[in-house]
mmCIF file of C-alpha atoms and ligand atoms in Angstrom:
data_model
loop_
_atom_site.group_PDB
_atom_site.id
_atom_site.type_symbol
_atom_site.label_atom_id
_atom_site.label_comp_id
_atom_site.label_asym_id
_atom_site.label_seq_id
_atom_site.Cartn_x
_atom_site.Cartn_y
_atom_site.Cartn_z
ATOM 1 C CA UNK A 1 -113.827 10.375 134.298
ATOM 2 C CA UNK A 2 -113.310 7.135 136.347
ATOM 3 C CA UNK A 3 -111.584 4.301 134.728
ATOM 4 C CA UNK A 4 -113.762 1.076 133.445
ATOM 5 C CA UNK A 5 -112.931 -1.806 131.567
ATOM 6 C CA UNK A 6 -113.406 -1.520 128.132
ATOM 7 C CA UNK A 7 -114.492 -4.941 126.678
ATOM 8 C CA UNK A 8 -113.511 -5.865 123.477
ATOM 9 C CA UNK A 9 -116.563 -7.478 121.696
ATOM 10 C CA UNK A 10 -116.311 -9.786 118.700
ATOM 11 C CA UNK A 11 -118.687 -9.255 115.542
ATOM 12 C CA UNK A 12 -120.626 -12.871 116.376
ATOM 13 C CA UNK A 13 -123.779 -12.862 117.359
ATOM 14 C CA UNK A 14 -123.477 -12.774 120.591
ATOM 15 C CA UNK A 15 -121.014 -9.638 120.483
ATOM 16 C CA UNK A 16 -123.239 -7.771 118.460
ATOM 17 C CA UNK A 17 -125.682 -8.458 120.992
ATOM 18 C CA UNK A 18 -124.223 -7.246 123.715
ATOM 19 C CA UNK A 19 -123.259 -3.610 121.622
ATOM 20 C CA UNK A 20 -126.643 -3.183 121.231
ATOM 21 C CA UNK A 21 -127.489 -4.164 124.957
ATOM 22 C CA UNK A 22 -124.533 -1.423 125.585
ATOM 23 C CA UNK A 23 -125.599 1.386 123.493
ATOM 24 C CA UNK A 24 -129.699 0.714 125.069
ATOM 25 C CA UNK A 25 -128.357 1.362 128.531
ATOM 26 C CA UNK A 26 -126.744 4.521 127.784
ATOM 27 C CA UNK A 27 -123.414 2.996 127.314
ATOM 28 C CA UNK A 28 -120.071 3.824 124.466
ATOM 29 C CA UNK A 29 -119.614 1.560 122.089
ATOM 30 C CA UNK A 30 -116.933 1.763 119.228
ATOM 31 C CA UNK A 31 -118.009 0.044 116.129
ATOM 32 C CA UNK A 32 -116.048 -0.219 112.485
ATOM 33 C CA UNK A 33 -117.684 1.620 109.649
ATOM 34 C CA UNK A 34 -116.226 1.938 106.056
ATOM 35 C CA UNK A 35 -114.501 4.809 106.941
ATOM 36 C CA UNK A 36 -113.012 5.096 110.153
ATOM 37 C CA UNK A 37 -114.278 3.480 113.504
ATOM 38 C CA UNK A 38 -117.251 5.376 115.390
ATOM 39 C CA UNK A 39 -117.562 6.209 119.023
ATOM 40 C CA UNK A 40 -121.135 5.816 119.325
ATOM 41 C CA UNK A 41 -123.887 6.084 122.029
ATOM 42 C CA UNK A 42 -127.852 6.231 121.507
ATOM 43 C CA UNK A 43 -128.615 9.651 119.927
ATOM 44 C CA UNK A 44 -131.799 10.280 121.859
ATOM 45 C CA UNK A 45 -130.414 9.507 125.435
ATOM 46 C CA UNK A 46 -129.138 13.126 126.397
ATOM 47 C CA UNK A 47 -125.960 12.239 129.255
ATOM 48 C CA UNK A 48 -124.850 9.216 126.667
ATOM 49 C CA UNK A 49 -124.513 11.885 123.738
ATOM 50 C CA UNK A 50 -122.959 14.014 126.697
ATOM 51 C CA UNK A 51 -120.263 11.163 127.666
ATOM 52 C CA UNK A 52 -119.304 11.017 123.973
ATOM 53 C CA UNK A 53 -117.954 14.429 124.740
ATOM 54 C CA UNK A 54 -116.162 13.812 127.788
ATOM 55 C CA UNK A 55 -114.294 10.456 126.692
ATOM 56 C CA UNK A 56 -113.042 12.337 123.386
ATOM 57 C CA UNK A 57 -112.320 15.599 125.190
ATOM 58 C CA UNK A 58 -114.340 16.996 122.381
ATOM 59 C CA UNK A 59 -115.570 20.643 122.516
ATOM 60 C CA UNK A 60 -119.419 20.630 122.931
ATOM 61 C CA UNK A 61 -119.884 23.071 119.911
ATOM 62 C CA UNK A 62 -118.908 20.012 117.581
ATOM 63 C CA UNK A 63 -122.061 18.621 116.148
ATOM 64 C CA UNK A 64 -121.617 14.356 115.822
ATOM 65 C CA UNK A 65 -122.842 12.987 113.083
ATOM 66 C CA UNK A 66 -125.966 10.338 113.366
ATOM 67 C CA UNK A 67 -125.623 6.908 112.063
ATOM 68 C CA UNK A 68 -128.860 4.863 110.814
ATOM 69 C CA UNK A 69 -129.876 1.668 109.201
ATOM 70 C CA UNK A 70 -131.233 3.142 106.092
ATOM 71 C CA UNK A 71 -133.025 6.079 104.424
ATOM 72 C CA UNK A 72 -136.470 4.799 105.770
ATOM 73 C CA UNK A 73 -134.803 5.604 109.359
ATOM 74 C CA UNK A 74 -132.957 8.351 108.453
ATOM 75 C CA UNK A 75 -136.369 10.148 107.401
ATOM 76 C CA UNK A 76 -137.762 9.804 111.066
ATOM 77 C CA UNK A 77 -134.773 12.114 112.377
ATOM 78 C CA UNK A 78 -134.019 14.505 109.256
ATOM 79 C CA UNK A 79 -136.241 15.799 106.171
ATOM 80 C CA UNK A 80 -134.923 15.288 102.865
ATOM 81 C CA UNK A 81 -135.527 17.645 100.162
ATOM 82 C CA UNK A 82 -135.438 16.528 96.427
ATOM 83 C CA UNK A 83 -131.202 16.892 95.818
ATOM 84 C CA UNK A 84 -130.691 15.148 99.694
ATOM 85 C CA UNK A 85 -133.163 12.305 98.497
ATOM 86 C CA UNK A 86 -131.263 12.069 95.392
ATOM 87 C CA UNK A 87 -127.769 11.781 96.864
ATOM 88 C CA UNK A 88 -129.083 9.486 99.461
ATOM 89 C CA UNK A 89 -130.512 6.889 96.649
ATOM 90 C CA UNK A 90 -127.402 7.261 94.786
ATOM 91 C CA UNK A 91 -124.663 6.671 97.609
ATOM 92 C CA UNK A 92 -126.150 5.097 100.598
ATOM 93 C CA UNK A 93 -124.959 3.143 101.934
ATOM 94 C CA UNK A 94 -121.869 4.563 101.431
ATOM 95 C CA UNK A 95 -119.023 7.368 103.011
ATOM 96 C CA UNK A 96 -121.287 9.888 102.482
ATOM 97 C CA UNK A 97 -122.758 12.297 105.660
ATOM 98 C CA UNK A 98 -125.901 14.942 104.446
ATOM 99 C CA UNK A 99 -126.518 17.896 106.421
ATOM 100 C CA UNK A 100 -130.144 18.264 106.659
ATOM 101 C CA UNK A 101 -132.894 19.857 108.886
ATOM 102 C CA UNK A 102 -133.973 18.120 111.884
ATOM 103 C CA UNK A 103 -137.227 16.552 111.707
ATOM 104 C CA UNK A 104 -140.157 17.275 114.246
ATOM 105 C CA UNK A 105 -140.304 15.010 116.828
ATOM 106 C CA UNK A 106 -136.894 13.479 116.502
ATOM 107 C CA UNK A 107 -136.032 13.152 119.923
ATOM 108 C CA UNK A 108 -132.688 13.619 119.321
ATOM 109 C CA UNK A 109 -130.827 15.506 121.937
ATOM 110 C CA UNK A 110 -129.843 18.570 120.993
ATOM 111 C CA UNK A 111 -125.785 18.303 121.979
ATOM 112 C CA UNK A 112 -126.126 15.803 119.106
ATOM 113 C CA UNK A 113 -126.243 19.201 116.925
ATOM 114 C CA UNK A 114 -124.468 21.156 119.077
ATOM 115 C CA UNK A 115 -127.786 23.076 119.092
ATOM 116 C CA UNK A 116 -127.341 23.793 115.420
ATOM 117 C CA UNK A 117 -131.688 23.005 113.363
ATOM 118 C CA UNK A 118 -129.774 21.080 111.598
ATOM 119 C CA UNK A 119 -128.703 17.177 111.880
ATOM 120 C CA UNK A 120 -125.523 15.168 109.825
ATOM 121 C CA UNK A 121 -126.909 11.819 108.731
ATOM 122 C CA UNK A 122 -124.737 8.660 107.602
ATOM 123 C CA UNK A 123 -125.933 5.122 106.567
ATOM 124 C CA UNK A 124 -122.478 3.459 106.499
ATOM 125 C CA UNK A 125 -122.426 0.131 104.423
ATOM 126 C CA UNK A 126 -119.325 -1.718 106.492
ATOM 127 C CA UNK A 127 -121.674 -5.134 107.270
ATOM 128 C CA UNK A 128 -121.197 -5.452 111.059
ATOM 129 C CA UNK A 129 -122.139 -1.400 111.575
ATOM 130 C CA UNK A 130 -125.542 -2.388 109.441
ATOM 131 C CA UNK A 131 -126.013 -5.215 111.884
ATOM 132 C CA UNK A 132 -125.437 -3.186 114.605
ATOM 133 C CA UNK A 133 -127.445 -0.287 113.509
ATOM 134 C CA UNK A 134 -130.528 -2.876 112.327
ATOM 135 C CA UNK A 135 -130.820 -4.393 115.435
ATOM 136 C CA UNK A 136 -130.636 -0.724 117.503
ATOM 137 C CA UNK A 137 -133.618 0.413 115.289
ATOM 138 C CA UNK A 138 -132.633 3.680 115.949
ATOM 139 C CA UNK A 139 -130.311 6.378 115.537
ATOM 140 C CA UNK A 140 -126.067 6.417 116.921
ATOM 141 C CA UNK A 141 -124.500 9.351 117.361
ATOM 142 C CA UNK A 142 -120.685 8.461 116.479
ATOM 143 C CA UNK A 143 -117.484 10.781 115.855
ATOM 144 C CA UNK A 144 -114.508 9.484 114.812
ATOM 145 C CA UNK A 145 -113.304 6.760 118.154
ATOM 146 C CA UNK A 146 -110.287 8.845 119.202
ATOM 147 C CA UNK A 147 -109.076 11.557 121.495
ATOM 148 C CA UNK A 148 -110.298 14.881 120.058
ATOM 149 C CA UNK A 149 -108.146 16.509 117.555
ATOM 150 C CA UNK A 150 -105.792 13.475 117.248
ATOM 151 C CA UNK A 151 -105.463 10.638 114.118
ATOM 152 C CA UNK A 152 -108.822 9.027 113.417
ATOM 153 C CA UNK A 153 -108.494 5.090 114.284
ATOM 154 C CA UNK A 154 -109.008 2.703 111.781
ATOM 155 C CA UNK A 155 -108.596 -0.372 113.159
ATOM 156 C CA UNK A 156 -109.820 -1.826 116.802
ATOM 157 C CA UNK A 157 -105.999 -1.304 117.693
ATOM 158 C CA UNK A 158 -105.911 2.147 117.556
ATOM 159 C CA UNK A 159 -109.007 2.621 119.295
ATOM 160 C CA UNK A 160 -107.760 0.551 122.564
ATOM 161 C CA UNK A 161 -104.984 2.724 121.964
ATOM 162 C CA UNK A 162 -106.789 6.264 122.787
ATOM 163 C CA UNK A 163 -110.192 5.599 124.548
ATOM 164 C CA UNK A 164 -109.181 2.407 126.612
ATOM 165 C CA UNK A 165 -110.489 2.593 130.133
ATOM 166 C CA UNK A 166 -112.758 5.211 129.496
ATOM 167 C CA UNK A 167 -115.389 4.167 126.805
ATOM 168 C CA UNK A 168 -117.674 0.456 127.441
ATOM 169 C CA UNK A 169 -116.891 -1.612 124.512
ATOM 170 C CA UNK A 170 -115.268 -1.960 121.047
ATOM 171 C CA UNK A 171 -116.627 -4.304 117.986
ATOM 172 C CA UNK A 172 -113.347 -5.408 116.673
ATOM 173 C CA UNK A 173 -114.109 -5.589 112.822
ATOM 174 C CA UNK A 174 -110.838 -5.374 111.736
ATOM 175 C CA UNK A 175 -109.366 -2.491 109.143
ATOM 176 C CA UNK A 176 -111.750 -0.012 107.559
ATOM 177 C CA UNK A 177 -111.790 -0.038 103.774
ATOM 178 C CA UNK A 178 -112.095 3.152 103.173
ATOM 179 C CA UNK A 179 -109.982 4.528 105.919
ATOM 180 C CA UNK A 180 -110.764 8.526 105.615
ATOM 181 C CA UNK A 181 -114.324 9.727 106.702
ATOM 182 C CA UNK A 182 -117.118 10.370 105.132
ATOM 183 C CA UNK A 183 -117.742 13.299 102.690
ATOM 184 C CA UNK A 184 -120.362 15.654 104.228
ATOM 185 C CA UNK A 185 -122.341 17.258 101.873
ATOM 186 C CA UNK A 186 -125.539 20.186 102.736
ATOM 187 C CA UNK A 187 -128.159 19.863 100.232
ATOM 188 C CA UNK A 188 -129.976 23.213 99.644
ATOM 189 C CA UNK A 189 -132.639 23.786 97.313
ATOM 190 C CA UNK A 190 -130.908 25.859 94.782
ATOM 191 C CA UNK A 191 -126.844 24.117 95.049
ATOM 192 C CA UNK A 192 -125.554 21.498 97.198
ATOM 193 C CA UNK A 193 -122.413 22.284 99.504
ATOM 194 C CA UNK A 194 -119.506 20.875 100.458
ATOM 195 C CA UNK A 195 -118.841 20.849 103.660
ATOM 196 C CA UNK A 196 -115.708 18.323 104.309
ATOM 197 C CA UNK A 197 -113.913 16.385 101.317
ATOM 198 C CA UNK A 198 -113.707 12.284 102.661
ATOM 199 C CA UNK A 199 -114.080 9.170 101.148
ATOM 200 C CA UNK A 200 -116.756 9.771 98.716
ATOM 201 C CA UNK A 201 -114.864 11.639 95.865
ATOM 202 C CA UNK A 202 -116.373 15.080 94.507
ATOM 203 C CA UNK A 203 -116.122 13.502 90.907
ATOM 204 C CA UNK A 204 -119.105 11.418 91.779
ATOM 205 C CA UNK A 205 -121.334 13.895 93.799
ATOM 206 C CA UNK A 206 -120.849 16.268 90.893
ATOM 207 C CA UNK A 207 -121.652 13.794 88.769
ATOM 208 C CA UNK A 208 -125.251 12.723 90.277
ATOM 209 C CA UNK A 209 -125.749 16.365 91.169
ATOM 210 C CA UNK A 210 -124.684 17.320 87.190
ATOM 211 C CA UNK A 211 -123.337 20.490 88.757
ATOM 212 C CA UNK A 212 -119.979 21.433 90.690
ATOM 213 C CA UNK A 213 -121.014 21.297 94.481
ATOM 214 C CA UNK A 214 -120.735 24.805 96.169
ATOM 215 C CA UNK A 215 -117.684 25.667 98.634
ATOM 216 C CA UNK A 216 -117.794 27.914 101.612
ATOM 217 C CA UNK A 217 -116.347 31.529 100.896
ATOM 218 C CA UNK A 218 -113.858 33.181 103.100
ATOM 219 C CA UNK A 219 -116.287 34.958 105.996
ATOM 220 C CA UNK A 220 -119.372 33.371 105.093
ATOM 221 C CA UNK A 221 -120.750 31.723 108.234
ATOM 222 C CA UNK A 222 -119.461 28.752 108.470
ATOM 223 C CA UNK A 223 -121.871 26.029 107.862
ATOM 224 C CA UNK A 224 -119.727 23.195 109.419
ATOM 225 C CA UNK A 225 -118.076 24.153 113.460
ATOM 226 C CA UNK A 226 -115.727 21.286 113.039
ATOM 227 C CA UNK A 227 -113.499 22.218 110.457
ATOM 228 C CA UNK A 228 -110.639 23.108 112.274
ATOM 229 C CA UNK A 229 -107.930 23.863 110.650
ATOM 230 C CA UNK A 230 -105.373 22.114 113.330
ATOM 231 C CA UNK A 231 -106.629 18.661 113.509
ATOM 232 C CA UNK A 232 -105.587 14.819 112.699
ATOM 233 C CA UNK A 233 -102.873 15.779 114.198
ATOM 234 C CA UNK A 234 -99.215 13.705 114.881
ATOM 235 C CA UNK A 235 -96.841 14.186 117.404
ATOM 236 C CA UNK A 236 -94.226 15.003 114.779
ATOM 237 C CA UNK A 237 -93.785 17.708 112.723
ATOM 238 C CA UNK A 238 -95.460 17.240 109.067
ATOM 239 C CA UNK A 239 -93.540 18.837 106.312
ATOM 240 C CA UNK A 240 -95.907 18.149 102.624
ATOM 241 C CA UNK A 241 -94.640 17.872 98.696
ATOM 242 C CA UNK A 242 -91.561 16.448 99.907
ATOM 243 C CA UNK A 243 -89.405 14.459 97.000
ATOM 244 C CA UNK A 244 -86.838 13.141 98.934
ATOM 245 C CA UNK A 245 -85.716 11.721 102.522
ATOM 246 C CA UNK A 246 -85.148 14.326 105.397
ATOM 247 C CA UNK A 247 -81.824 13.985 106.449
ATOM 248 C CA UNK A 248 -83.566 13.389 109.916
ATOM 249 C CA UNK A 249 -86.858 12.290 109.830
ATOM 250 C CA UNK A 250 -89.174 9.543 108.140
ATOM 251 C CA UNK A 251 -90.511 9.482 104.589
ATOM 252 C CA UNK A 252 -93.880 8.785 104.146
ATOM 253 C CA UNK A 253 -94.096 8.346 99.768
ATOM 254 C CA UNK A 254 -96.924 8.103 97.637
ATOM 255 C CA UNK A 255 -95.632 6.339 94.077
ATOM 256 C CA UNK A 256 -93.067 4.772 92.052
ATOM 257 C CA UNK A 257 -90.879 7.623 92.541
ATOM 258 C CA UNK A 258 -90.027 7.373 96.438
ATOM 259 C CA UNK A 259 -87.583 4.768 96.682
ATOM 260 C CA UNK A 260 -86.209 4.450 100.134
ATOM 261 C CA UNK A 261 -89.264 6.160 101.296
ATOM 262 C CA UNK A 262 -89.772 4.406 105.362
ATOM 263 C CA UNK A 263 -93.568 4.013 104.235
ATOM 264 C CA UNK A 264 -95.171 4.126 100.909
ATOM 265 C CA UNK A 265 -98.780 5.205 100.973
ATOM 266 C CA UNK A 266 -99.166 3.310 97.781
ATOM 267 C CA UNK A 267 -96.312 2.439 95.831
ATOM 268 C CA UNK A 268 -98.382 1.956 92.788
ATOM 269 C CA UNK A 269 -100.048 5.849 93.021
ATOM 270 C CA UNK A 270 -103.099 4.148 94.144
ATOM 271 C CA UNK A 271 -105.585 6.445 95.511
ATOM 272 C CA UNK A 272 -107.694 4.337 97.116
ATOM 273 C CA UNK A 273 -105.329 2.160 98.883
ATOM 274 C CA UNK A 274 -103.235 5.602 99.833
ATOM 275 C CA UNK A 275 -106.659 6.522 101.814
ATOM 276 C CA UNK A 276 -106.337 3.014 103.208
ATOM 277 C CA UNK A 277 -103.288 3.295 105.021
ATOM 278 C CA UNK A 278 -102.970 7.194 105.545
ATOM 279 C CA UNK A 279 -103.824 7.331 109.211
ATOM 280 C CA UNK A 280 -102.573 3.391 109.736
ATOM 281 C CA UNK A 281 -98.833 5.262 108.496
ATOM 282 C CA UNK A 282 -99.366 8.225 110.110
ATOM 283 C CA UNK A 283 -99.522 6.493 113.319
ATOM 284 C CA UNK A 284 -96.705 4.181 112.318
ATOM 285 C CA UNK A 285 -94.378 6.850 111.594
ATOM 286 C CA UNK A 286 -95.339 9.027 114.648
ATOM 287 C CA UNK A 287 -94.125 6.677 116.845
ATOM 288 C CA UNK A 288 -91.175 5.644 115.825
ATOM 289 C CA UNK A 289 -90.376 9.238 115.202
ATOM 290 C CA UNK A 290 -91.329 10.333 118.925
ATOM 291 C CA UNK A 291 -88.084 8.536 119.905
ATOM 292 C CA UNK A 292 -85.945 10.715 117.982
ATOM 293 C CA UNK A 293 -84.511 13.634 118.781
ATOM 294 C CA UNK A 294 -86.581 16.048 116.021
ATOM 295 C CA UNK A 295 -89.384 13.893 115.335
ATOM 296 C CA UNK A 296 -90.077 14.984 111.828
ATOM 297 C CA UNK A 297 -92.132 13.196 108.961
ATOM 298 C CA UNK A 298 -92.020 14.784 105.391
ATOM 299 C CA UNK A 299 -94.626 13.294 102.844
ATOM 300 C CA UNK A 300 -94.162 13.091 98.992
ATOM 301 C CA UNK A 301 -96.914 14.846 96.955
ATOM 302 C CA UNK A 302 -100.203 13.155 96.106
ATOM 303 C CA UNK A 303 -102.383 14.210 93.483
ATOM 304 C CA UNK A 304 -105.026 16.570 94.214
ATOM 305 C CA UNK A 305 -108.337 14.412 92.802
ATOM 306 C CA UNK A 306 -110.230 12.190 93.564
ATOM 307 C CA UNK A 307 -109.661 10.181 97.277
ATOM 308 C CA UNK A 308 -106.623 12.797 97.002
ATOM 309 C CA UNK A 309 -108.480 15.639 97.768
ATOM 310 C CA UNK A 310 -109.557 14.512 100.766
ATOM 311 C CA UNK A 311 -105.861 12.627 101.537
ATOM 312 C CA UNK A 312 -104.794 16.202 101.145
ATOM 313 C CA UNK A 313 -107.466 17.773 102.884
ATOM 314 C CA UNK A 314 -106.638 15.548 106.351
ATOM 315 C CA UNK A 315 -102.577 15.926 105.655
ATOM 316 C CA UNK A 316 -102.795 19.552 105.970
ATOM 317 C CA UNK A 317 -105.000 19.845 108.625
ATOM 318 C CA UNK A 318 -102.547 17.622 110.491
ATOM 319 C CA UNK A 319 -99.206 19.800 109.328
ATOM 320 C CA UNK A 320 -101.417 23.328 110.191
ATOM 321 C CA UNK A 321 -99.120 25.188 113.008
ATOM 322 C CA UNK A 322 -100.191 24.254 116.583
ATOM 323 C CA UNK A 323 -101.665 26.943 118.745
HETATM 324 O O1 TXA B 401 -116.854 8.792 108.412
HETATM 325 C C1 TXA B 401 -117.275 9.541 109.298
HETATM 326 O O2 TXA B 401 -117.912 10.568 109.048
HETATM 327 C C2 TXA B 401 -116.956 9.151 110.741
HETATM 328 C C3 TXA B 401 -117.650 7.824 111.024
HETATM 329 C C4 TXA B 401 -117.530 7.415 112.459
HETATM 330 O O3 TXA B 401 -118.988 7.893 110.620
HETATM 331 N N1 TXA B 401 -117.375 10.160 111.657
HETATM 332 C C5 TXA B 401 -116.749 11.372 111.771
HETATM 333 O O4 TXA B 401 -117.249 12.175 112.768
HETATM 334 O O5 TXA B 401 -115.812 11.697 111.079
HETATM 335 P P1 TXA B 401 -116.500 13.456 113.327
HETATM 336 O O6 TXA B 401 -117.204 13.846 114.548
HETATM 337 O O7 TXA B 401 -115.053 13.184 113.487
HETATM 338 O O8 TXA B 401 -116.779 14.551 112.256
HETATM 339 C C6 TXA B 401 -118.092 15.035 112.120
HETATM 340 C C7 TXA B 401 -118.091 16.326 111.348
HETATM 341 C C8 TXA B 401 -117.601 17.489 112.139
HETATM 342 O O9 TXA B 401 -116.627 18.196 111.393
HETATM 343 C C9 TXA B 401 -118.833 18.335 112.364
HETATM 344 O O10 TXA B 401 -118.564 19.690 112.431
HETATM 345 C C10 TXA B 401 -119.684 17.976 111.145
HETATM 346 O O11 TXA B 401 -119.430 16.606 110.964
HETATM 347 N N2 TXA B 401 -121.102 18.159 111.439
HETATM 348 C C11 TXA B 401 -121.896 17.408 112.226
HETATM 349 N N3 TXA B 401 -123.140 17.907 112.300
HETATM 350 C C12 TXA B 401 -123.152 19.016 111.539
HETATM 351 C C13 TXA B 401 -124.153 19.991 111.227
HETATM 352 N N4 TXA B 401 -125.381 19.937 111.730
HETATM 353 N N5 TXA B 401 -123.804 21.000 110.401
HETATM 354 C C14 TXA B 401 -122.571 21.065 109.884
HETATM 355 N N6 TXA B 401 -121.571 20.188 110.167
HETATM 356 C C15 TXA B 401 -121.856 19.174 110.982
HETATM 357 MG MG1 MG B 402 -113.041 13.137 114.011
#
């Protein structure tokens, strides 16, 4: 892929504008949601949705999830049944992705689903992605703005950092709130499952859904071809549960109890500011530990509800054994 210049774009008017002029001429476009930033292209323009691939090296079996304005929107590219309407009234907008059919006459193109019937759907509430999204009318395809299989950014920084050169433009909106993506749930008739834990906790879902969401058993077909199990991952080696320093390495704590920790996810146990600043530290701690001689990072145990889940969910992905 040649090299361009990627423009950073401010969240005035006038930058907003010219995303949207971007994204209508088939261009990339990296925009802050809630979650984490979005590499997104128009969903129904077949060689954009196909350069999303090549600037994130991503494999083409990887479905993208599409972003939209609202549910009105959403309904002209998916059909809801009555548990995907209900979720969507209760947490959109919000960090929460539904798997759902693809409705006739989308026009999405199909690498969108990686060829899959069916179609993720998002309506994130971070303001300048609804102003973007508004103004587009229609649907962006967006995975997370970095190089496949590596931290998800959450600020402009880190995207500049991975796709610079080879993607159009990035919205600068400063940090994401949430900073872990979005939950994706697939609403069936009789149970809804869960598909990836993120920034939506299961305590709510279950709680509009009044009944546990269903989990993937071991050699059912797997409903979701993203979930790898190596993925978000450093440069350094991850060890998890640790209590204490290495006596080489960086401590990344979560807690009261991790004094002389390098980072502290959140020194209070704060789950929602731990998701925050996971992949922020992460990155942090990865490179000052690539100039070591055994770049190592051990993290202190976090508590398994909640935003944890899904803190834990992206910590061992990134620790699973490479290759
Ligand atoms: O918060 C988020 O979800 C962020 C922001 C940018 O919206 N996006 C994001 O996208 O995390 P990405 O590409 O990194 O992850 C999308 C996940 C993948 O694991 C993929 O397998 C799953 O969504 N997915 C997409 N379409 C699917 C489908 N039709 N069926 C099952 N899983 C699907
Ligand atoms: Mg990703």
């Amino acid at each position: 892929m040649g090299q361009m210049e990627t423009r950073i774009l401010s969240t005035d008017p006038v930058g907003l504008t010219k995303a949207v002029g971007i994204w209508r001429g088939g261009g990339l476009v990296a925009f802050p949601t809630e979650t984490v930033y979005g590499l997104g292209a128009d969903a129904r323009n077949g060689l954009a949705v196909a350069s999303i691939f090549a600037a994130k090296g991503r494999p083409e079996f990887n479905p993208l999830i599409i972003h939209v304005a609202d549910l009105v929107t959403a309904q002209k590219f998916a059909i809801f049944n009555e548990t995907a309407l209900a979720l969507a009234e209760a947490f959109w907008p919000g960090p929460l992705s539904l798997v759902l059919p693809i409705a006739k006459d989308s026009g999405l193109s199909s690498l969108v689903s990686a060829g899959l019937d069916t179609v993720a759907v998002r309506v994130p509430a971070h303001p300048v992605a609804q102003s973007l999204l508004q103004a587009f009318g229609g649907a962006i395809a967006a995975p997370s703005a970095n190089i496949s299989g590596q931290i998800s950014p959450t600020t402009a920084a880190h995207v500049v950092h991975g796709l610079n050169g080879v993607i159009d433009a990035i919205v600068d909106g400063g940090d994401c709130q949430v900073g872990l993506e979005s939950t994706i749930v697939m609403p069936m008739s009789d149970q809804a499952y869960l598909l990836r834990p993120g920034g939506l906790p299961v305590e709510a879902l279950q709680a509009a859904l009044g009944q546990p969401l269903a989990q993937q058993q071991d050699g059912d077909k797997p409903l979701s071809p993203g979930q790898l199990a190596f993925h978000y991952a450093p440069m350094s080696e991850l060890r998890l549960n640790q209590r204490a320093a290495p006596e080489q390495g960086l401590w990344l704590g979560f807690g009261r109890d991790c004094k002389g920790a390098d980072l502290n996810l959140s020194a209070s146990g704060d789950l929602t500011e731990a998701a925050t600043n996971l992949f922020a530290y992460l990155r942090k701690l990865d490179s000052i530990s690539g100039t070591m001689p055994n770049p190592l990072i051990v993290v202190a145990p976090v508590p398994d509800h909640g935003l944890g889940r899904a803190i834990n969910d992206r910590l061992q992905r990134a620790a699973a054994p490479r290759n």
